[in-house]
Coordinates of C-alpha atoms and ligand atoms in Angstrom, one line a residue:
M1 CA 0.0 0.0 0.0
I2 CA 2.7 2.5 1.1
K3 CA 4.7 1.5 -1.9
K4 CA 1.9 2.2 -4.3
I5 CA 1.2 5.6 -2.8
T6 CA 4.9 6.5 -2.9
L7 CA 5.1 5.4 -6.5
G8 CA 2.0 7.4 -7.3
L9 CA 3.4 10.5 -5.8
I10 CA 6.7 10.1 -7.7
V11 CA 4.8 9.7 -11.0
L12 CA 2.7 12.7 -10.1
L13 CA 5.8 14.7 -9.3
V14 CA 7.4 13.8 -12.6
L15 CA 4.2 14.6 -14.6
I16 CA 3.7 18.0 -13.1
Q17 CA 7.2 19.0 -14.3
F18 CA 5.7 19.2 -17.8
I19 CA 3.2 21.9 -16.8
P20 CA 4.5 25.1 -18.3
A21 CA 4.6 28.5 -16.5
E22 CA 5.1 31.9 -17.9
R23 CA 8.5 33.6 -17.2
N24 CA 8.6 37.2 -16.3
E25 CA 11.6 38.5 -18.2
S26 CA 10.6 41.3 -20.5
N27 CA 12.9 44.1 -19.8
D28 CA 10.8 47.0 -21.2
T29 CA 11.4 50.1 -19.1
E30 CA 9.5 52.6 -21.1
F31 CA 7.0 53.3 -18.2
D32 CA 9.3 52.4 -15.4
I33 CA 8.9 54.3 -12.1
T34 CA 12.4 55.8 -12.5
K35 CA 11.2 57.6 -15.7
S36 CA 9.1 60.0 -13.6
Y37 CA 10.5 59.7 -10.1
D38 CA 13.9 60.3 -8.8
V39 CA 14.5 57.0 -6.8
P40 CA 17.4 57.5 -4.4
D41 CA 20.1 54.8 -4.7
N42 CA 19.4 53.3 -1.2
V43 CA 15.7 53.0 -2.0
A44 CA 16.5 51.4 -5.4
M45 CA 18.7 48.9 -3.7
I46 CA 16.0 47.9 -1.3
L47 CA 13.5 47.6 -4.1
K48 CA 15.9 45.5 -6.1
G49 CA 16.7 43.2 -3.2
A50 CA 13.2 42.9 -1.7
C51 CA 10.5 43.9 -4.2
N52 CA 11.4 43.9 -7.8
D53 CA 11.2 40.2 -8.4
C54 CA 7.4 40.3 -7.9
H55 CA 6.7 43.9 -8.8
T56 CA 8.5 44.5 -12.0
N57 CA 8.6 42.9 -15.5
L58 CA 12.0 41.4 -14.7
T59 CA 12.3 38.6 -12.2
R60 CA 15.7 37.1 -11.1
Y61 CA 14.8 33.5 -10.8
P62 CA 16.5 31.2 -8.3
W63 CA 17.9 27.9 -9.7
Y64 CA 15.0 25.9 -8.3
S65 CA 12.5 28.0 -10.1
N66 CA 12.2 25.5 -12.9
I67 CA 11.0 22.8 -10.6
Q68 CA 7.3 22.2 -10.2
P69 CA 5.3 23.1 -8.1
V70 CA 7.7 25.9 -7.2
K71 CA 7.6 27.2 -10.8
Y72 CA 3.8 27.5 -10.6
M73 CA 3.9 29.2 -7.2
L74 CA 6.5 31.8 -8.3
A75 CA 4.6 32.6 -11.5
D76 CA 1.4 33.0 -9.4
H77 CA 3.1 35.4 -6.9
V78 CA 4.7 37.4 -9.7
N79 CA 1.4 37.7 -11.7
E80 CA -0.5 38.7 -8.6
G81 CA 2.2 41.1 -7.4
K82 CA 2.4 42.8 -10.8
R83 CA -1.3 43.1 -11.1
K84 CA -1.4 45.1 -7.9
W85 CA 1.8 47.1 -8.3
N86 CA 4.1 47.0 -11.3
L87 CA 7.1 49.3 -11.1
S88 CA 7.9 48.6 -14.7
T89 CA 4.6 50.1 -15.9
F90 CA 4.0 52.5 -13.0
T91 CA 4.0 55.8 -15.0
K92 CA 1.1 54.5 -17.2
L93 CA -1.2 54.8 -14.1
P94 CA -3.2 58.0 -13.5
L95 CA -1.4 60.2 -11.0
A96 CA -4.1 59.8 -8.3
V97 CA -3.6 56.0 -8.5
Q98 CA 0.2 56.4 -8.4
N99 CA -0.1 58.4 -5.2
H100 CA -2.5 55.9 -3.7
K101 CA 0.0 53.1 -4.5
F102 CA 2.7 55.0 -2.5
E103 CA 0.4 55.0 0.5
E104 CA -0.2 51.2 0.0
V105 CA 3.6 50.7 -0.1
V106 CA 4.0 52.4 3.3
E107 CA 1.1 50.4 4.7
M108 CA 2.4 47.1 3.4
V109 CA 5.9 47.7 4.8
E110 CA 4.7 49.0 8.1
E111 CA 2.4 46.0 8.6
K112 CA 5.2 43.7 7.5
E113 CA 3.0 42.2 4.8
M114 CA 5.6 42.8 2.1
P115 CA 7.9 41.3 1.0
L116 CA 5.8 38.1 1.1
P117 CA 6.9 36.0 4.1
S118 CA 7.7 33.1 1.7
Y119 CA 10.2 35.3 -0.1
T120 CA 12.3 36.3 2.9
Ligands
HEC1 C1 7.4 37.0 -3.5 C2 6.7 38.1 -4.2 C3 6.6 39.5 -3.7 C4 7.6 40.3 -3.2 C5 9.0 39.9 -3.1 C6 7.0 41.5 -2.8 N1 5.6 41.5 -3.1 FE1 4.3 43.0 -2.8 N2 2.8 41.8 -3.5 C7 2.9 40.5 -3.8 C8 1.6 39.9 -4.1 C9 1.3 38.5 -4.5 C10 0.6 40.9 -3.9 C11 -0.9 40.9 -4.0 C12 -1.5 40.2 -2.8 C13 -1.6 41.0 -1.6 O1 -2.0 42.2 -1.7 O2 -1.3 40.5 -0.5 C14 1.4 42.1 -3.5 C15 0.9 43.3 -3.1 C16 1.6 44.5 -2.8 C17 1.1 45.8 -2.6 C18 -0.4 46.1 -2.6 C19 -0.8 47.0 -3.8 C20 -2.3 47.3 -3.7 O3 -2.6 48.2 -4.4 O4 -3.0 46.6 -3.0 C21 2.1 46.6 -2.3 C22 2.0 48.1 -2.0 C23 3.3 45.8 -2.3 N3 3.0 44.5 -2.6 C24 4.5 46.3 -2.0 C25 5.7 45.5 -1.9 C26 7.0 46.0 -1.5 C27 7.2 47.5 -1.1 C28 7.8 45.0 -1.5 C29 9.3 45.0 -1.1 C30 9.6 45.5 0.2 C31 7.1 43.8 -2.0 N4 5.8 44.2 -2.2 C32 7.7 42.6 -2.3 C33 4.1 39.8 -4.0 C34 5.3 40.2 -3.6

């Protein structure tokens, strides 16, 4: 019984490796936040280290990112993160929305909701 379950799990694990996931690697910076805002170096460094992987159009993937189900989880976080706040397309947003997003950033960081706990 245990043997069959283990075998089933292994087969499943192998099969899910074939599920594709979108990679977030377009490096278009036309509407990047830095086009309208002067982002100080120290802030840019924090963004790069802690936020950009989920909130820009360019993710630095870790080596295990090609292994399912991690691949799927990462793609999900990136898509969801970009939907809420994408620094690469930030200046396309109406000004009022941009300002509101800055408030959200403060809130997220103060409440320690961002970066996502699974990321740190
Ligand atoms: C591992 C991926 C990941 C990282 C890293 C990450 N975020 Fe997020 N972020 C998300 C996801 C997913 C959401 C949407 C779900 C939610 O709101 O909890 C989100 C939502 C947000 C929102 C909410 C926007 C809105 O309008 O509701 C803000 C602001 C935010 N993140 C800021 C940050 C900041 C600042 C950092 C770096 C300090 C950061 N995030 C790092 C994945 C991430």
